[in-house]
Short mmCIF file of C-alpha atoms in Angstrom, two decimals:
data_model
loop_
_atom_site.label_atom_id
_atom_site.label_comp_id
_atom_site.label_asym_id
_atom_site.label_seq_id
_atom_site.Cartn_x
_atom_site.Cartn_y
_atom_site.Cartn_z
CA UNK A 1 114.34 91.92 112.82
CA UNK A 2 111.75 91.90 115.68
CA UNK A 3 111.45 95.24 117.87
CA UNK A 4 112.57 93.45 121.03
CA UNK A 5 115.71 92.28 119.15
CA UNK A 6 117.16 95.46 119.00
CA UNK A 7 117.37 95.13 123.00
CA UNK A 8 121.03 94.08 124.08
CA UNK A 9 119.20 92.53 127.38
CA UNK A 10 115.32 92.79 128.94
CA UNK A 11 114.41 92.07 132.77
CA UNK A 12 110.63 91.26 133.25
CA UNK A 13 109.57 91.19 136.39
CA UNK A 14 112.19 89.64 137.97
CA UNK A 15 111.89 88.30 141.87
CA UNK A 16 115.13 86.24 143.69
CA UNK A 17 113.86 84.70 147.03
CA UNK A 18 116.49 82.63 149.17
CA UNK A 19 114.39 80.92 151.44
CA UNK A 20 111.99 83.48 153.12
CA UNK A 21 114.50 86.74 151.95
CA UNK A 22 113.88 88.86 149.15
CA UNK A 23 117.04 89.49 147.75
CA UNK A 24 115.10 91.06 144.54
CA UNK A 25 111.50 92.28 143.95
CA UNK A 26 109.77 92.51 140.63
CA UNK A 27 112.36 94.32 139.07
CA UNK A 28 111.77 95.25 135.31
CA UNK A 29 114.26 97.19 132.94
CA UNK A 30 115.54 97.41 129.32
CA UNK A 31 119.13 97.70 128.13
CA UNK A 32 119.39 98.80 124.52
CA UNK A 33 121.68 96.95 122.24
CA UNK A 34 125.00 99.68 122.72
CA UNK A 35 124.25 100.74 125.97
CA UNK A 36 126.16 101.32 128.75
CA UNK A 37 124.52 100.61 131.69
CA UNK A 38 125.06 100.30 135.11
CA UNK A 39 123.20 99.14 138.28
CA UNK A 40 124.26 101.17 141.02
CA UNK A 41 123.16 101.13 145.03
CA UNK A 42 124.78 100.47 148.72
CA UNK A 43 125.99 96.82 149.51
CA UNK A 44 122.97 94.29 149.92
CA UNK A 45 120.52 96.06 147.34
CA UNK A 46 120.75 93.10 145.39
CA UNK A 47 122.63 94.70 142.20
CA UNK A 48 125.21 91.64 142.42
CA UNK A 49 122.68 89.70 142.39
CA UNK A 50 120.69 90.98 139.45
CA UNK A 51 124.00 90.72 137.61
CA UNK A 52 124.45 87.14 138.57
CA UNK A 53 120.90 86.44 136.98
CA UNK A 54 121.70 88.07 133.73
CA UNK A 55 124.96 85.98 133.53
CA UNK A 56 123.37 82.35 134.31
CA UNK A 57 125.60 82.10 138.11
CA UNK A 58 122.09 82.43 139.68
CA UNK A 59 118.59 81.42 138.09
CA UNK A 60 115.32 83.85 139.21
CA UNK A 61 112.59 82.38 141.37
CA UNK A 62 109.90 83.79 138.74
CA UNK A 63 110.49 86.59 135.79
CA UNK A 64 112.19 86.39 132.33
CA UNK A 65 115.19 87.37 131.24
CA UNK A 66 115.67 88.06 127.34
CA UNK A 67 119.42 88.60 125.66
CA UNK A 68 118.52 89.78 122.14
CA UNK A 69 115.35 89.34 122.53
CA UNK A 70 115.42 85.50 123.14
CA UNK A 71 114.78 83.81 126.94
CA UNK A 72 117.94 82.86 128.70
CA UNK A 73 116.34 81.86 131.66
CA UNK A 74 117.64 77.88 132.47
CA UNK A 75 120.09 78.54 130.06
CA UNK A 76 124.23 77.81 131.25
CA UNK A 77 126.45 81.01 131.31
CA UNK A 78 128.44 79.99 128.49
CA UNK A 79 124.88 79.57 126.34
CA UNK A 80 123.91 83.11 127.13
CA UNK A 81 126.33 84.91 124.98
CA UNK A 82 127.13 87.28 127.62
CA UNK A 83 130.74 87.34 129.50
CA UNK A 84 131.69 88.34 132.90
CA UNK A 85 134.50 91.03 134.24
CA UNK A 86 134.70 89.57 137.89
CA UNK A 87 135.50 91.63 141.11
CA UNK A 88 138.83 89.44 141.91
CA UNK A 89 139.20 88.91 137.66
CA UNK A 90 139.52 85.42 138.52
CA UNK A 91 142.80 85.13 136.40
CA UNK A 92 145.57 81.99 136.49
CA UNK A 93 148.48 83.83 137.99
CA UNK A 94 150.82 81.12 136.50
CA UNK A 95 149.88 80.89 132.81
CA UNK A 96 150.93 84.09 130.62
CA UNK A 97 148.54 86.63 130.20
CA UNK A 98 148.12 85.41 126.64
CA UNK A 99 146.96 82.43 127.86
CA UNK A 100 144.41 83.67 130.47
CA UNK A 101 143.48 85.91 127.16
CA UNK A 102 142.98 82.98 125.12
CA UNK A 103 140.98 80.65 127.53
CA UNK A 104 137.58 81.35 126.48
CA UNK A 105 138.79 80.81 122.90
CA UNK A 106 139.94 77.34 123.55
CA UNK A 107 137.04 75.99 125.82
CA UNK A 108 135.40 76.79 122.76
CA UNK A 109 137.25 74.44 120.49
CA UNK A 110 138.29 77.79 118.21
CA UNK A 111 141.16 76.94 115.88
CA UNK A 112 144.83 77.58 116.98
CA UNK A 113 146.03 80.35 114.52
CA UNK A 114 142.14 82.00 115.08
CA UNK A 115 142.99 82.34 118.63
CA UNK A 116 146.73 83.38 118.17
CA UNK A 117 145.07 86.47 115.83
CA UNK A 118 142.76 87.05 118.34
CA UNK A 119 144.38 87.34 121.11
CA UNK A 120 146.94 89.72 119.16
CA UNK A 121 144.04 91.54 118.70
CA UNK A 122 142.85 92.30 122.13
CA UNK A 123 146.55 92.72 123.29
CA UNK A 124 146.60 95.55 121.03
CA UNK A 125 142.90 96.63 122.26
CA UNK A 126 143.80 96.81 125.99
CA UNK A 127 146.63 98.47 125.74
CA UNK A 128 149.24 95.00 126.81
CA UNK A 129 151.30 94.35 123.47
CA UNK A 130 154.58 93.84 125.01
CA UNK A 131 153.18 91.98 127.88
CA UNK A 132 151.81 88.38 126.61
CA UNK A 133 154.16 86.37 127.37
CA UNK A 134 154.58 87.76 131.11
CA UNK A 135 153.02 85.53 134.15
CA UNK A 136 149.96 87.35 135.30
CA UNK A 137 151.55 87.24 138.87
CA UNK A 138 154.23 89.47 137.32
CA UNK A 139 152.13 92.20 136.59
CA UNK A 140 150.48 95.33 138.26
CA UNK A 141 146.43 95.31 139.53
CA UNK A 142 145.48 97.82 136.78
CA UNK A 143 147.26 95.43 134.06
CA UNK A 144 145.53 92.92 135.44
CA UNK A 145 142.05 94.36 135.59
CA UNK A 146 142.91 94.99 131.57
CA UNK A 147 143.72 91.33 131.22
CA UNK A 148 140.11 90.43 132.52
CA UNK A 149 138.65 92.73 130.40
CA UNK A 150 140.52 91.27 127.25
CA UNK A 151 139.40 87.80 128.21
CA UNK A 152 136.14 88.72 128.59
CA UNK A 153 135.75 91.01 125.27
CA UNK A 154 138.14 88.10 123.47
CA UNK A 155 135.34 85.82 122.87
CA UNK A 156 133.39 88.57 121.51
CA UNK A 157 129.80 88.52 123.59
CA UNK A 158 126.70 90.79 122.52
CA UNK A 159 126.70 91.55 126.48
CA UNK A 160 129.18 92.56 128.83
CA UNK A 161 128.88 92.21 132.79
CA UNK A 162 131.31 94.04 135.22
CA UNK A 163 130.89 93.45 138.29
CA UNK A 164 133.00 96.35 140.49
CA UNK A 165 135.37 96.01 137.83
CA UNK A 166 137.64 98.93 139.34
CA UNK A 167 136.85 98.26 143.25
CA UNK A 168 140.42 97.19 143.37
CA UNK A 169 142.50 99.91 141.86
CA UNK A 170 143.54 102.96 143.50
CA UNK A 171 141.58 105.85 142.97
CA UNK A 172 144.52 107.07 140.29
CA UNK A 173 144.14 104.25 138.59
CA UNK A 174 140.46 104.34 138.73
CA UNK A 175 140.23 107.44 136.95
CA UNK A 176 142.34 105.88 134.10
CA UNK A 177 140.50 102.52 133.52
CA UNK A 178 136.78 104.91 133.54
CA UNK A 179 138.55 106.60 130.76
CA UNK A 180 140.02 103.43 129.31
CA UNK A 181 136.51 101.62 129.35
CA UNK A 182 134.56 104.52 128.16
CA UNK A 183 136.95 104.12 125.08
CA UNK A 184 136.96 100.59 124.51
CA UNK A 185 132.73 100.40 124.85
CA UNK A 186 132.57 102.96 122.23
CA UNK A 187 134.85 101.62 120.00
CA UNK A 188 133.72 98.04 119.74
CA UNK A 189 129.97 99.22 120.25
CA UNK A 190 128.73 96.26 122.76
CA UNK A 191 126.39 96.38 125.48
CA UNK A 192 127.85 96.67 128.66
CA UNK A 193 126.44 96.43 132.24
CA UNK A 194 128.43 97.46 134.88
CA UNK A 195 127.59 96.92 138.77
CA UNK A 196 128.96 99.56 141.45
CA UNK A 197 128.62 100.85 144.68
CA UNK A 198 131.22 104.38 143.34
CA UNK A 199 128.44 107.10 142.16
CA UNK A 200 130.98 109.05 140.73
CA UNK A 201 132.25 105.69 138.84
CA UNK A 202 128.46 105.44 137.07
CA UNK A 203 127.81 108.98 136.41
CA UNK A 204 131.19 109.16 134.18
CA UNK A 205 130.76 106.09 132.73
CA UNK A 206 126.93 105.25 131.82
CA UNK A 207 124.25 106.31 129.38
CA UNK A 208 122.27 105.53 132.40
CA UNK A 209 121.88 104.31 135.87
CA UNK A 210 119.47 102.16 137.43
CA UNK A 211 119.92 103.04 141.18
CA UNK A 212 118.79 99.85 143.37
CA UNK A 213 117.18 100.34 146.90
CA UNK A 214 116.33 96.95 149.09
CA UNK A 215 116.08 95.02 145.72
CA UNK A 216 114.10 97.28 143.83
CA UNK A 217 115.25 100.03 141.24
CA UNK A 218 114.01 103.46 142.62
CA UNK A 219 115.00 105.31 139.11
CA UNK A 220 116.50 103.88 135.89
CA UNK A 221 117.49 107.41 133.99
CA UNK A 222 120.01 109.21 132.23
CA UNK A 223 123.04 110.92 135.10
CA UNK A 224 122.59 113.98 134.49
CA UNK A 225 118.52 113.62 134.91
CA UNK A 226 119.65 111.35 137.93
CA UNK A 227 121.71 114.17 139.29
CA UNK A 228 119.11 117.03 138.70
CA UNK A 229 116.19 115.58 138.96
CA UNK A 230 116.27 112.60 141.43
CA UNK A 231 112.39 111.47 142.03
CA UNK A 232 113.12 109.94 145.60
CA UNK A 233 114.73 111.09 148.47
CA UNK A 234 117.23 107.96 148.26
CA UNK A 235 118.45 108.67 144.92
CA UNK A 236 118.62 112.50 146.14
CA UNK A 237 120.97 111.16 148.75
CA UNK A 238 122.75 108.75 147.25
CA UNK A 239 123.54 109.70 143.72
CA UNK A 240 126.38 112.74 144.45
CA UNK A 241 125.63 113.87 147.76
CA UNK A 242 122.74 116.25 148.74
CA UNK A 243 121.79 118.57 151.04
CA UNK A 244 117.69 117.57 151.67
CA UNK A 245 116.34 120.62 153.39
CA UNK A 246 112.73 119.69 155.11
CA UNK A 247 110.20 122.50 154.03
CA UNK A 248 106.23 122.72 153.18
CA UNK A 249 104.47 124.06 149.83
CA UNK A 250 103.08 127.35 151.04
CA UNK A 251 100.61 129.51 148.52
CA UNK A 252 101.53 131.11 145.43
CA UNK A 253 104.14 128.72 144.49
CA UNK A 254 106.14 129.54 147.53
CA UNK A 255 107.99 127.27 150.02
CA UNK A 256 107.85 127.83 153.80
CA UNK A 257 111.21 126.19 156.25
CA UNK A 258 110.03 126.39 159.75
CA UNK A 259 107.12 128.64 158.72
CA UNK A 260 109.32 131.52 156.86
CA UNK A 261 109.04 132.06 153.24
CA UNK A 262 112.36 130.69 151.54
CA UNK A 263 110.92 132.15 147.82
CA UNK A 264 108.84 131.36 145.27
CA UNK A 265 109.61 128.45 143.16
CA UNK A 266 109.59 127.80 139.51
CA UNK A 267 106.44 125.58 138.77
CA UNK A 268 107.86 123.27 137.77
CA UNK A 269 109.27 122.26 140.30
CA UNK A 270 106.76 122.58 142.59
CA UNK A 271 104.41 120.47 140.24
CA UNK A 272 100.92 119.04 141.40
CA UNK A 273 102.04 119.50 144.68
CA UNK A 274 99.19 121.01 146.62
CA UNK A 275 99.58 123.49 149.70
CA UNK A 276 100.99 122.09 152.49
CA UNK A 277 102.68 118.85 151.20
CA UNK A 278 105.57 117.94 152.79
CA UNK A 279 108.96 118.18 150.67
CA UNK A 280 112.71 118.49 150.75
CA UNK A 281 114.47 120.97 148.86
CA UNK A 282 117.56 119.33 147.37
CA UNK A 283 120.29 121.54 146.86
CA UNK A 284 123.94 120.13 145.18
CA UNK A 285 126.88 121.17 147.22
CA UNK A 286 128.07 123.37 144.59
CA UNK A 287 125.05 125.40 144.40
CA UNK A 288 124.88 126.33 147.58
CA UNK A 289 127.01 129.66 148.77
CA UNK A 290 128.07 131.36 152.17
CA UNK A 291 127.27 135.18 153.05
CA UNK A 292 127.28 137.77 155.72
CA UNK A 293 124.01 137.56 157.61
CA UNK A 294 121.94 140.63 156.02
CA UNK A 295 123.08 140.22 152.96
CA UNK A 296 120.79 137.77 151.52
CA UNK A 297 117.56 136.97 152.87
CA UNK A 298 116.72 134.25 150.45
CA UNK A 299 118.10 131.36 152.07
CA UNK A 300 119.17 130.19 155.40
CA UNK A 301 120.95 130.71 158.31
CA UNK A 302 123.34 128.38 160.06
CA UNK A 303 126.64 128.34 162.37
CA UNK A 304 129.53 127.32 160.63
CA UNK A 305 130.92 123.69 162.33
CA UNK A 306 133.89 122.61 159.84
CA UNK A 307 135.99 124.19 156.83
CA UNK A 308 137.35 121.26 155.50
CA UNK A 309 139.99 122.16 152.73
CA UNK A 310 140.44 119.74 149.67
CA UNK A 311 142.38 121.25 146.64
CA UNK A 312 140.53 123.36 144.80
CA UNK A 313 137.32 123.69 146.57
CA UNK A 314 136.62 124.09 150.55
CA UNK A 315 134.01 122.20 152.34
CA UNK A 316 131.54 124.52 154.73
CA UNK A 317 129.38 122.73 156.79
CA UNK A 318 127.30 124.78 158.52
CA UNK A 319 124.17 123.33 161.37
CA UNK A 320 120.59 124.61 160.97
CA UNK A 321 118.84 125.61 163.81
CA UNK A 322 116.87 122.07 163.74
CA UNK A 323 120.53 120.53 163.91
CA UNK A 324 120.60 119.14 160.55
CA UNK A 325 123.88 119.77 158.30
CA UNK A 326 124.36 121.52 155.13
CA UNK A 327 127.54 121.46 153.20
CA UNK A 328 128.65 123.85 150.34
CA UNK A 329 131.37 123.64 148.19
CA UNK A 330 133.15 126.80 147.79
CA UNK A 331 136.51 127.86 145.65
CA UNK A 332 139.22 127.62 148.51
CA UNK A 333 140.68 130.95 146.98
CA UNK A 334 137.58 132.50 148.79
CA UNK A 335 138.14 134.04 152.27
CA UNK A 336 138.05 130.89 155.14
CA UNK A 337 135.03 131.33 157.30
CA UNK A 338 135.24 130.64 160.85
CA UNK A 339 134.00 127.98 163.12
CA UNK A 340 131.08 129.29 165.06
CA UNK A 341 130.53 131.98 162.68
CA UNK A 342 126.87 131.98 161.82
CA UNK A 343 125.65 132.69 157.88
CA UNK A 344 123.19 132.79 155.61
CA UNK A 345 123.51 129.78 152.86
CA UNK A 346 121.96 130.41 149.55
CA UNK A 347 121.27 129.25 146.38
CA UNK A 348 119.95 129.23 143.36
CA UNK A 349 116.56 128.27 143.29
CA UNK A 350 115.66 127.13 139.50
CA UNK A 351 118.60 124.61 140.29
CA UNK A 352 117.36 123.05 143.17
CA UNK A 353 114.51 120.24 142.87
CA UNK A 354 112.16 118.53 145.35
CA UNK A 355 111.12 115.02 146.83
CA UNK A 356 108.60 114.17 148.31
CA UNK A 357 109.49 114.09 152.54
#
């Protein structure tokens, strides 16, 4: 076995022009065989796109694509061993969903009783034993997004594309199918590549994230490292929610907002960066905490503008005196602040990070 064979899927250098517009630019990554992966960035990055190139629906303007380590580029979809989850599913909603099940199966010549075991099979997989025989139109959105799935899987690819395979189910429903998928990847032990817009949909369900920015990938990492330690402000912003607090590297490892001393920093996360570079502190929402004025001097102040209650947790959002927001996520069994209250917001500074401003 060749080293790049143990890759479920490799993108070299990939660029997608239409006409004079650059949907995607040089845009490089490796997906190991077993991998769940998924592209994730705002509508018009170009992760639909990318995903459109790996399946054979779109062909690159220059770049390689390799699916086990072989070219796929010119190659049909159904040459590519790869199979696609679409948005709408794409399902017949007047054959049975056996039928839509077995479709692959039979535009592939397999033998009847092959594709009656089969399709048992995946009924089982997907949770839908009692249901083959019902009309897909007589069924729910979240049995139908399982249905797509089991086509897909049914015809057993070494690749998997999704593209927003949940955008259509309620957020309830949502929360089952992550778990659902996260189940079925790791029991049949595929490569899957998933494309969304939800960052709370990738960090559950990926080994990593490639998070796409005007058709280039800004960071292709693990979530958690995506979540701690973003390396631009984008992904800071994007990935979770952040508050980005504009400051400057002052000396001796310290950081200076509006010329005061917030506290010195860890060095490591202050880095190379030489005195007087200009930064933003990004602190989570749940890092960040609400005091009396006095009481801590290690953070900042601001006047409190909403408290937004949501369950478990309340939302402060408090304005700075430059007028940017920050927001912290406190236990709502804490005492409500009021609006026009001003207080200091602190945190936790070896769990805060830095981009570059």
């Amino acid at each position: 076995m060749t080293a790049t064979s143990l890759h479920g899927v490799e993108i070299d250098g990939i660029t997608k022009l239409y006409g004079d517009a650059v949907a995607i630019q040089d845009v490089s990554m490796t997906v190991s065989a077993g991998e769940f992966v998924t592209i994730l960035g705002p509508s018009g990055c170009g992760k639909s796109t990318l995903l459109r190139m790996i399946s054979g629906f779109a062909e690159p303007t220059s770049g390689d694509i390799r699916v086990g380590g072989k070219s796929v580029v010119g190659l049909p979809p159904y040459k590519r061993d790869t199979a696609m989850v679409f948005q709408d599913y794409a399902l017949f909603p007047h054959r049975t969903v056996a039928e839509n099940i077995a479709f692959g199966l039979r535009m592939r010549k397999v033998d009847k009783s092959e594709i009656a075991r089969r399709v048992e099979e995946m009924l089982e997989l997907i949770n839908l034993k009692d249901f083959g025989k019902r009309r897909v139109s007589e069924i729910s959105g979240g049995q139908a997004q399982r249905v797509a799935l089991g086509r897909a899987l049914v015809v057993r690819p070494a690749v998997l594309l999704l593209d927003e395979p949940l955008g259509a189910l309620d957020m309830k429903l949502r929360k089952q199918m992550q778990a659902e998928l996260k189940k079925i990847h790791r029991e049949l032990g595929l490569t899957f590549i998933a494309v969304t817009h939800d960052q709370e949909e990738a960090l559950t369900l990926s080994d990593r994230i490639a998070v796409m920015n005007a058709g280039c990938i800004e960071q292709f990492d693990a979530p958690e490292a995506l979540y701690r330690r973003p390396v631009t402000r984008f992904v800071a912003d994007f990935v979770g929610g952040a508050n980005l607090i504009d400051a400057e590297v002052g000396p001796a490892g310290s950081l200076l907002i509006n010329g005061k001393p917030l506290a010195e920093m860890p060095a490591d996360i202050i880095g190379a960066r030489p005195v007087g570079s200009a930064v933003s502190i990004v602190v989570r929402p749940e890092i960040l905490s609400t005091s009396a004025v006095g009481e801590n001097d290690l953070g900042v102040q601001a006047v409190v503008t909403e408290v937004l209650f949501s369950g478990p947790v309340q939302q402060i959002v408090g304005r700075l005196a430059d007028g940017k927001t920050l927001v912290a996520h406190e236990s709502a069994l804490k005492p409500s602040l009021t609006r026009g209250e001003t207080v200091t917001f602190s945190w936790n500074k070896t769990l805060s990070w830095l981009v570059d401003r």
